[in-house]
CSV table of C-alpha atoms and ligand atoms in Angstrom, one decimal:
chain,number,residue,atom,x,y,z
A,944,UNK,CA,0.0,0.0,0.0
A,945,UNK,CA,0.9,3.8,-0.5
A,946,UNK,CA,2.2,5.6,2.4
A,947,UNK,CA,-0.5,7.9,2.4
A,948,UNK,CA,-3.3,7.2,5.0
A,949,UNK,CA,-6.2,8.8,3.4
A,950,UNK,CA,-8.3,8.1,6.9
A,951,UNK,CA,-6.3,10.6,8.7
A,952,UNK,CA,-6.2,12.8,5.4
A,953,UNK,CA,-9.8,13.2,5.8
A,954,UNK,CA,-10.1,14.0,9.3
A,955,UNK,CA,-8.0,16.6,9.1
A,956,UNK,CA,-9.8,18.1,6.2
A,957,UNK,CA,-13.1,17.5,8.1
A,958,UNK,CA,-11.4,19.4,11.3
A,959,UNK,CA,-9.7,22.2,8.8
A,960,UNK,CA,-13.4,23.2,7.3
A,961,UNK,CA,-14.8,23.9,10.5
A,962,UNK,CA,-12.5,26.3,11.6
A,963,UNK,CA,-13.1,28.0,8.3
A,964,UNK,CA,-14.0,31.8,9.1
A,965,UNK,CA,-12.9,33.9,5.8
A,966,UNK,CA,-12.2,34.1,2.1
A,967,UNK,CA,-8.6,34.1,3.0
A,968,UNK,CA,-8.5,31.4,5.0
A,969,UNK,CA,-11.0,29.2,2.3
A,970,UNK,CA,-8.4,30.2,-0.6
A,971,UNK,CA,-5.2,28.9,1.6
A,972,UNK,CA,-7.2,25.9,1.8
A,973,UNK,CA,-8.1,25.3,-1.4
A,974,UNK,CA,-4.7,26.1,-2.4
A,975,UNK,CA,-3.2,23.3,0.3
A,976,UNK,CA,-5.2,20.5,-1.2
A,977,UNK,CA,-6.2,21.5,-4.9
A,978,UNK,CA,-3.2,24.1,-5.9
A,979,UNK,CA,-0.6,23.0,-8.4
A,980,UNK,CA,1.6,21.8,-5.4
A,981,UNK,CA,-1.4,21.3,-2.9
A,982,UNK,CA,-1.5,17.6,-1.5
A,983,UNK,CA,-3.8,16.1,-4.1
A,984,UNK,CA,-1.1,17.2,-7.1
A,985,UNK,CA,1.6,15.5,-4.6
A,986,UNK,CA,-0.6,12.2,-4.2
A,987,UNK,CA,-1.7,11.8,-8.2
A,988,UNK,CA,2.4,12.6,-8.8
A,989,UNK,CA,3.7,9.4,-6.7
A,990,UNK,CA,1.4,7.1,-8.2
A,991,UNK,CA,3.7,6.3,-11.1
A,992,UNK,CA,6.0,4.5,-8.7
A,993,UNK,CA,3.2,2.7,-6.9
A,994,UNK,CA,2.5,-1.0,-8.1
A,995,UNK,CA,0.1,-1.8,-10.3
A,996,UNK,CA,-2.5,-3.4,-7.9
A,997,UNK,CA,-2.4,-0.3,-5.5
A,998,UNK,CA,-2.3,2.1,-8.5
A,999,UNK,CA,-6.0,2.2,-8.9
A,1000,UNK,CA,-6.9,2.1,-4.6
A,1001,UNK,CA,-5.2,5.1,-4.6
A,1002,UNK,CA,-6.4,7.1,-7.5
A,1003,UNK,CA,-10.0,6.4,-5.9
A,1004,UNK,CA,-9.4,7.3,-2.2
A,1005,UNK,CA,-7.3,10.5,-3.8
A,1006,UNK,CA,-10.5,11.1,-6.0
A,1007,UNK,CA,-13.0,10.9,-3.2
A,1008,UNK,CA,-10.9,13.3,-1.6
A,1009,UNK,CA,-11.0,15.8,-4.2
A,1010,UNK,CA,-14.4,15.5,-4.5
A,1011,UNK,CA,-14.6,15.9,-0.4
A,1012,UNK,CA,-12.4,19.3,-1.0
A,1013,UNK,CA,-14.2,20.8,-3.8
A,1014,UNK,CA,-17.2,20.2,-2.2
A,1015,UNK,CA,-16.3,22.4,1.1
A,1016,UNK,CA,-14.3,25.1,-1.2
A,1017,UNK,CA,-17.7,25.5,-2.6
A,1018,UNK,CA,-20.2,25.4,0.0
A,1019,UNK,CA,-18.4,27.6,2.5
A,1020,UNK,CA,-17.8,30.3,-0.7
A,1021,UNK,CA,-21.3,30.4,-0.8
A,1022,UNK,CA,-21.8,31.0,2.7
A,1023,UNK,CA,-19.2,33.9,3.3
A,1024,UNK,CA,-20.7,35.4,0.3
A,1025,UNK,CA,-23.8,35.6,2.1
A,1026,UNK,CA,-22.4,36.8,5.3
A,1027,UNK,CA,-20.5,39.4,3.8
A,1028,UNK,CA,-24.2,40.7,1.8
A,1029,UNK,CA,-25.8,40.3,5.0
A,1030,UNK,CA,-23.7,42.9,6.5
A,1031,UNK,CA,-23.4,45.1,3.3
A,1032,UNK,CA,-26.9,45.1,4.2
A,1033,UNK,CA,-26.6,46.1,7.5
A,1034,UNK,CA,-24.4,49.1,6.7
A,1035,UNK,CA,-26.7,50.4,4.0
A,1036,UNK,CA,-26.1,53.9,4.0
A,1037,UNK,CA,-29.5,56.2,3.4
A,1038,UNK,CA,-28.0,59.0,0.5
A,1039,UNK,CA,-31.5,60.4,1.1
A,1040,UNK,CA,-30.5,61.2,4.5
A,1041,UNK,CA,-29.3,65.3,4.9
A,1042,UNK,CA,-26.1,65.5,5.1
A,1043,UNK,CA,-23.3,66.9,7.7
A,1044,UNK,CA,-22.9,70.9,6.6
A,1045,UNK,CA,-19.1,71.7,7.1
A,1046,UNK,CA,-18.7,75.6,6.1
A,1047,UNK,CA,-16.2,76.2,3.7
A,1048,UNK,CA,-13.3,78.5,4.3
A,1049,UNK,CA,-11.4,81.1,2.3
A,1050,UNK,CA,-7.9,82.6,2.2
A,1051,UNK,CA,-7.7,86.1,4.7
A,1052,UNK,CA,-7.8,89.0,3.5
A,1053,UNK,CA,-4.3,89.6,3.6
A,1054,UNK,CA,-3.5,86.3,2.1
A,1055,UNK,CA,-5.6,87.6,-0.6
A,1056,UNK,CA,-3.5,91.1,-1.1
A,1057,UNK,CA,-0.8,89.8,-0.7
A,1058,UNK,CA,-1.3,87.3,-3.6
A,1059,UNK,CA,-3.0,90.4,-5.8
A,1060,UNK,CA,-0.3,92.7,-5.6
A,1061,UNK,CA,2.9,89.8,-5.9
A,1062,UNK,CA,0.5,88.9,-9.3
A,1063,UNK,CA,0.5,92.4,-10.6
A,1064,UNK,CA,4.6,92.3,-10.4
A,1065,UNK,CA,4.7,89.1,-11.4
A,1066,UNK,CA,2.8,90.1,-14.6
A,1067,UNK,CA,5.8,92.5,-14.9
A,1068,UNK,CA,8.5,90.0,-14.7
A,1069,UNK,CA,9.5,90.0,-10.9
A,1070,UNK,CA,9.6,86.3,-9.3
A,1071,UNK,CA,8.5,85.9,-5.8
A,1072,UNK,CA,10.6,85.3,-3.1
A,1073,UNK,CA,10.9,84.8,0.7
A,1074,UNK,CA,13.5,85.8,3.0
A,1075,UNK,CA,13.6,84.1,7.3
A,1076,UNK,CA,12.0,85.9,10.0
A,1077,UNK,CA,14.4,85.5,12.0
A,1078,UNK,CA,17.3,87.7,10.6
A,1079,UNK,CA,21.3,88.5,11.4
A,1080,UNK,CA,21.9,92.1,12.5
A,1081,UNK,CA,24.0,92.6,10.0
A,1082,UNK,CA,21.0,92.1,7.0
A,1083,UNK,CA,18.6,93.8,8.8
A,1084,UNK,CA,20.7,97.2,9.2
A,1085,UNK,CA,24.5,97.3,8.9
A,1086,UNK,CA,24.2,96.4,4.8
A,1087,UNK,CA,21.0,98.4,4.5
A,1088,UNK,CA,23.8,101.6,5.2
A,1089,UNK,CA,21.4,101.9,9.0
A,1090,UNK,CA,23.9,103.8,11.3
A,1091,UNK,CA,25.1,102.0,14.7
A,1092,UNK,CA,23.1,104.8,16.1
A,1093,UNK,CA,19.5,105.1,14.4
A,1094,UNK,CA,16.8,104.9,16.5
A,1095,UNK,CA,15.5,101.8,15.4
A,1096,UNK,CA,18.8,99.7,16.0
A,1097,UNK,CA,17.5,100.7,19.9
A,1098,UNK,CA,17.2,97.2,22.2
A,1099,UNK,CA,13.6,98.6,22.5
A,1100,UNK,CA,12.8,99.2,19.3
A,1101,UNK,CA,13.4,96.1,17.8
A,1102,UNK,CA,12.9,92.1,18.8
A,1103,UNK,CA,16.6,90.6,19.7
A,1104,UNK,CA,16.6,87.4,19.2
A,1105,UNK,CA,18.3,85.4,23.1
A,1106,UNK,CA,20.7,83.6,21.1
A,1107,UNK,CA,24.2,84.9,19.8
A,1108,UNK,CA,25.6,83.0,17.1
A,1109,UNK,CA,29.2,83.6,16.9
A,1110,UNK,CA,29.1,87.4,17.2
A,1111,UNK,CA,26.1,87.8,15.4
A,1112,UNK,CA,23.3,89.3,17.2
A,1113,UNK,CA,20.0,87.9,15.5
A,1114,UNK,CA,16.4,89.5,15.9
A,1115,UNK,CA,12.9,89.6,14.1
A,1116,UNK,CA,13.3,91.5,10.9
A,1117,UNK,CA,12.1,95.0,11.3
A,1118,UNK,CA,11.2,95.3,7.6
A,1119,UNK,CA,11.7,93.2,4.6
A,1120,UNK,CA,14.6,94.5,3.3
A,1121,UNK,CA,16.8,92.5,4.5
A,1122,UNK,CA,15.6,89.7,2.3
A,1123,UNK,CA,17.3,92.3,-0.4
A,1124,UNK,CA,20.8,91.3,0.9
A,1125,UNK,CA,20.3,87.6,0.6
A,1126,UNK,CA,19.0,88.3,-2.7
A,1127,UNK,CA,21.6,90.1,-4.0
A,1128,UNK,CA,24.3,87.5,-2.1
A,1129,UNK,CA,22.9,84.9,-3.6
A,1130,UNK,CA,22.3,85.7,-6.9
A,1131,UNK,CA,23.8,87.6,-9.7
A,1132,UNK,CA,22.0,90.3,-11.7
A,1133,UNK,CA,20.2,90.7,-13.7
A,1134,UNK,CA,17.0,90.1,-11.8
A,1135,UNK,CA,13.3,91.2,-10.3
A,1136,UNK,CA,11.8,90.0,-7.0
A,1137,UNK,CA,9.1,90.5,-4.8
A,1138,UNK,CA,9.2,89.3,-1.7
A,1139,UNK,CA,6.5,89.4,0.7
A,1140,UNK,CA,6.6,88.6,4.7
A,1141,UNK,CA,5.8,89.2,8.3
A,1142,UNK,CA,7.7,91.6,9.9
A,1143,UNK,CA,8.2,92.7,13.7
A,1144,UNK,CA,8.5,96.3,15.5
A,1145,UNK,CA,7.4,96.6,19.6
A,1146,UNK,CA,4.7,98.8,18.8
A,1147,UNK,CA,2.1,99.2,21.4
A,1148,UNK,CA,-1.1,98.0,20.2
A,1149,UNK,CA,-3.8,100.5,18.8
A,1150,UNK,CA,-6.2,101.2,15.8
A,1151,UNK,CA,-3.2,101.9,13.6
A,1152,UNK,CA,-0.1,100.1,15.0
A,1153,UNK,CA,0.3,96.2,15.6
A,1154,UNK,CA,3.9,94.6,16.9
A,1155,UNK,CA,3.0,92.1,13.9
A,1156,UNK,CA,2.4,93.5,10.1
A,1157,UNK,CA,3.5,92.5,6.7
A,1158,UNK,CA,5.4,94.1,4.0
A,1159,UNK,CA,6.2,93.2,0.7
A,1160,UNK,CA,9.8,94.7,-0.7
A,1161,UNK,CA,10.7,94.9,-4.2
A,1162,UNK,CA,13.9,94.1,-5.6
A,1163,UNK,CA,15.9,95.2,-9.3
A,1164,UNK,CA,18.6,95.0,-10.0
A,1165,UNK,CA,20.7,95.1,-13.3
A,1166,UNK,CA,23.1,97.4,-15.6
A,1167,UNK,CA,21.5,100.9,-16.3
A,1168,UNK,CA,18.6,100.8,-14.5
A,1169,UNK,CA,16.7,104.5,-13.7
A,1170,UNK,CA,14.5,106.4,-11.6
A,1171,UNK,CA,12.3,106.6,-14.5
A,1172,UNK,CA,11.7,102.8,-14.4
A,1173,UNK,CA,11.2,102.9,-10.7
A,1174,UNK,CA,8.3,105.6,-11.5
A,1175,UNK,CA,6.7,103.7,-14.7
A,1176,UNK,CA,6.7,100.4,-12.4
A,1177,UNK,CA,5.0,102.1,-9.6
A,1178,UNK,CA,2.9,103.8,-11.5
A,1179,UNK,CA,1.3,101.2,-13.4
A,1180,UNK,CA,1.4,99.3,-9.9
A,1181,UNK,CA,-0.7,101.9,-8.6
A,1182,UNK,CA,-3.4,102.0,-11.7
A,1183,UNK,CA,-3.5,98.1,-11.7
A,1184,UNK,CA,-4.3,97.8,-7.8
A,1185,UNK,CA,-6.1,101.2,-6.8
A,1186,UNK,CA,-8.0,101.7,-10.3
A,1187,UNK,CA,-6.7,103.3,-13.7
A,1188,UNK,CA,-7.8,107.0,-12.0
A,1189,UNK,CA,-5.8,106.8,-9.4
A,1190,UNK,CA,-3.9,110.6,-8.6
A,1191,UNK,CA,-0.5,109.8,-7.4
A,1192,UNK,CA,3.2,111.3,-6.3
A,1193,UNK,CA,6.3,111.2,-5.5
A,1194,UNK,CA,7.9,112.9,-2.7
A,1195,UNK,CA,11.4,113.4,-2.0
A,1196,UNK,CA,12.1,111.3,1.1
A,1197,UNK,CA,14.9,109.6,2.8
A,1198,UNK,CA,16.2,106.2,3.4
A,1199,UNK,CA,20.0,104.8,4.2
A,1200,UNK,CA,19.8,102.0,1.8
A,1201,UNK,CA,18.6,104.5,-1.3
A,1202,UNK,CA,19.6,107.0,-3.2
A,1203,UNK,CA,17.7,108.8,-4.3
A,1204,UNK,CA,14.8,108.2,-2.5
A,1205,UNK,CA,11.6,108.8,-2.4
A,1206,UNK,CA,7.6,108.1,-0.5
A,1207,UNK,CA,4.5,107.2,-2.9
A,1208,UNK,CA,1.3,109.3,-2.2
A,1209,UNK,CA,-1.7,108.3,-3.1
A,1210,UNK,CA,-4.6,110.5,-3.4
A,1211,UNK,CA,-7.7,108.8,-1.3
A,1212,UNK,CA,-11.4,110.2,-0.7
A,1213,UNK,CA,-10.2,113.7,0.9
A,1214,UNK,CA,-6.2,113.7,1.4
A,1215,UNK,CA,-2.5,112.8,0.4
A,1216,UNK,CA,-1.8,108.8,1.5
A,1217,UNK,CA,1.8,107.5,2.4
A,1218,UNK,CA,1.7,103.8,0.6
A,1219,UNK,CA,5.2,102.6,-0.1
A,1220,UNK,CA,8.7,103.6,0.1
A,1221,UNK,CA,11.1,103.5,-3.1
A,1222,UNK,CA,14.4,104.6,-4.0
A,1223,UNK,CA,17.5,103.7,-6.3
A,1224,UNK,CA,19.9,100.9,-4.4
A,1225,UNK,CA,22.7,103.0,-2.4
A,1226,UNK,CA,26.1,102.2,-3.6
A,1227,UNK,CA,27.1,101.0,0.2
A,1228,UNK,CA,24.0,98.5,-0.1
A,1229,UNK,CA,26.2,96.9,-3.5
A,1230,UNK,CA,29.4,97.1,-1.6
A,1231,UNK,CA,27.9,95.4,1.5
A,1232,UNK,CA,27.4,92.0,-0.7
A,1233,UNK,CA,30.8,92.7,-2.9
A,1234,UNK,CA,29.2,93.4,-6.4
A,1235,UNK,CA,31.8,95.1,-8.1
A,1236,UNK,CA,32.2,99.2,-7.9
A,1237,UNK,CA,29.8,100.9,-10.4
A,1238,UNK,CA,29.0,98.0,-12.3
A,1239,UNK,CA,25.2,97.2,-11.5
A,1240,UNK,CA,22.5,99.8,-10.9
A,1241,UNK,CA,18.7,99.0,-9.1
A,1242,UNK,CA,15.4,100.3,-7.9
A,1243,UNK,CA,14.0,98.9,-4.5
A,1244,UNK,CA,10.4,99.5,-2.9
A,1245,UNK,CA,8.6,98.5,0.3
A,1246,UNK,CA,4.9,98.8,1.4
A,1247,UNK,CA,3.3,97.9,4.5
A,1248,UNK,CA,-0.1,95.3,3.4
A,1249,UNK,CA,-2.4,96.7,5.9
A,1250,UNK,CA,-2.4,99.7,6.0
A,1251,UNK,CA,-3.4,99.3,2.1
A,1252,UNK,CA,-6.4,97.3,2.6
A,1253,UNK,CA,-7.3,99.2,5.2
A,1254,UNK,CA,-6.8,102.1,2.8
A,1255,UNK,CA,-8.6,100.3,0.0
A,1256,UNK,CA,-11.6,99.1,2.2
A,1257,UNK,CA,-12.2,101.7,4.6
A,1258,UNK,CA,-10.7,99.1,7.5
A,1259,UNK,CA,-10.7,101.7,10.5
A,1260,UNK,CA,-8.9,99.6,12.9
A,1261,UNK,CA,-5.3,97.1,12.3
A,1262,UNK,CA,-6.6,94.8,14.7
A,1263,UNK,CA,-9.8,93.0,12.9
A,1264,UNK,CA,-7.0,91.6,10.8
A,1265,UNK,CA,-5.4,89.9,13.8
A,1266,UNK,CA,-8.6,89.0,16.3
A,1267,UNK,CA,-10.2,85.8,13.8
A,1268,UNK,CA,-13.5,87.5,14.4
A,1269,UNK,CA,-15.5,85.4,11.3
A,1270,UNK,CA,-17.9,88.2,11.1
A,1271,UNK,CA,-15.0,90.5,10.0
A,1272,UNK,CA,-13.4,87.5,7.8
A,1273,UNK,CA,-16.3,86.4,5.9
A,1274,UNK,CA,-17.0,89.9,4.4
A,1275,UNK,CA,-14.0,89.4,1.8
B,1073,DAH,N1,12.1,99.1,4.7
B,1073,DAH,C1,11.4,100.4,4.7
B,1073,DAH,C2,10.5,100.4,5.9
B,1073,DAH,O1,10.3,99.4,6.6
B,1073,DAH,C3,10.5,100.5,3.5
B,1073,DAH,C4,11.3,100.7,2.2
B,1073,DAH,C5,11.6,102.0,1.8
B,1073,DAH,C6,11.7,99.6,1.5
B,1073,DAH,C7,12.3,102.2,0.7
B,1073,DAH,C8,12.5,99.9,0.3
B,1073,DAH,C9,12.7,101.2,-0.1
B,1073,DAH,O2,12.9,98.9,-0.4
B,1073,DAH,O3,13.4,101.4,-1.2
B,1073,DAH,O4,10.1,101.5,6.3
């Protein structure tokens, strides 16, 4: 006889099916017994070498097996399906049902300025940047030509930062334009950038003054570059975000880090508005990042963001902006 006993064979099958529970465990058994090198396959294999008496005992006990097998593959399928139907049932979701209302969102206010006015100059050429908040002493006033003794260098002017990295002092950037020395260090003209960011002053709170604002600063630089481009970028700047009427000026001004310089007015409902600073890049600025003496020229600007859309909204007070009152939010 074969060494197989089909008794025990069968027993363990019978035990096997009962513990049955899923179609994972139904396809591992199908695949022990009737897969291509399941036990059945194994059995019909070795009957070549069996004799010729047992040859034909063993193809029927190996049969009734198979039979036995494909018997339980198919009746516990059937039943699984069933359970798992049952339960689809049980889980039938009502689509009739009114649903869970979860109010949609929208950018702020600023976020939406912010985005308006970098598309106007990016319609223009410039490429948007971003310079770190947190900013070396040296970018925020030493290259920008700021005097060791301007006001604004003052410990209690400005946010110093508690940690001194190898003799530099650090702080949160007072204005943007620091984000013009990385700029220039990193990159070599010609180019246009706009850079937009939060910026920091100790400011006490009030209608018009928040320790927290945002600025965007503008950035050219390249070889022969003049005032009169600085004014036909502003200019159409101006038209594009405040309306193609808008009455506008230029007034001499002063900053360290350009020269010449010059504030923006804008005229608005009854009076003269303050909206950006501009000028032509300071020589000192170019020497502070090593361009070479004379060779590049460049126009710069900075505005503050809010106190535009205040400007362009009739926003009476800087801290709506701030508070997350939705009532204020949802109006833009
Ligand atoms: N950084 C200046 C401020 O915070 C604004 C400014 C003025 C930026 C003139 C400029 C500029 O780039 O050319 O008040």
């Amino acid at each position: 006889m074969s060494d197989w006993n089909f008794k025990e064979i069968e027993t363990t099958i019978q035990q096997e099916a009962a513990l049955l529970a899923d179609a994972k465990g139904l396809e591992d058994f199908r695949i022990k017994y009737l897969g291509r090198k399941g036990l059945l396959a194994q059995i019909y294999a070795g009957m070549g070498q069996a004799s010729p008496e047992e040859r034909p005992l063993i193809g029927k006990s190996a049969n009734a097996l198979k039979v036995l097998v494909e018997g339980i593959v198919a009746q516990k399928k059937q039943s699984l399906d069933g359970q798992s139907r049952q339960a689809l049932t049980k889980e039938k979701i009502d689509v009739t049902l009114p649903g869970i209302h979860s109010p949609l969102g929208h950018q702020h206010i600023l976020t939406q300025m912010i985005d308006e006015i970098c598309g106007i100059f990016e319609s223009m050429g410039f490429v948007v940047q971003e310079g770190p908040e947190i900013e070396t002493e040296f970018n925020n006033f030493e290259a920008l030509n700021i005097p060791v003794d301007h006001p604004s260098r003052d410990a209690f002017d400005t946010f110093y930062v508690d940690t001194k990295v190898v003799g530099q002092k650090r702080l949160l950037r007072s204005h943007t334009s620091p984000a013009q020395i990385r700029m220039m260090q990193n990159h070599k003209p010609p180019f246009a950038v706009i850079i937009p960011g939060k910026v920091y002053r100790p400011d006490k709170v009030d209608a018009t003054h928040s320790s927290m604002f945002h600025q965007i600063e503008g950035l050219l630089v390249d070889k022969d570059v003049k005032f009169s481009d600085l004014k036909g970028l502003v200019c159409v700047f101006c038209q594009k975000f405040f309306g193609e009427k808008v009455k506008m000026r230029f007034r001499p001004h002063f900053f360290p880090f350009t020269e010449p310089s010059a504030e923006v007015d804008i005229y608005w409902k009854k009076g003269w508005l303050e909206i950006m600073g501009c000028g032509m890049v300071h020589p000192k600025v170019f020497a502070a990042v090593d361009y070479p003496k004379g060779k590049y020229t460049g126009l710069a600007f900075g505005m503050g963001i809010e106190r535009m859309v205040m400007l362009k909204y009739g926003i009476n007070d800087i801290r709506y902006f701030f508070e997350n009152d939705v009532r204020f939010l949802r109006q833009f």
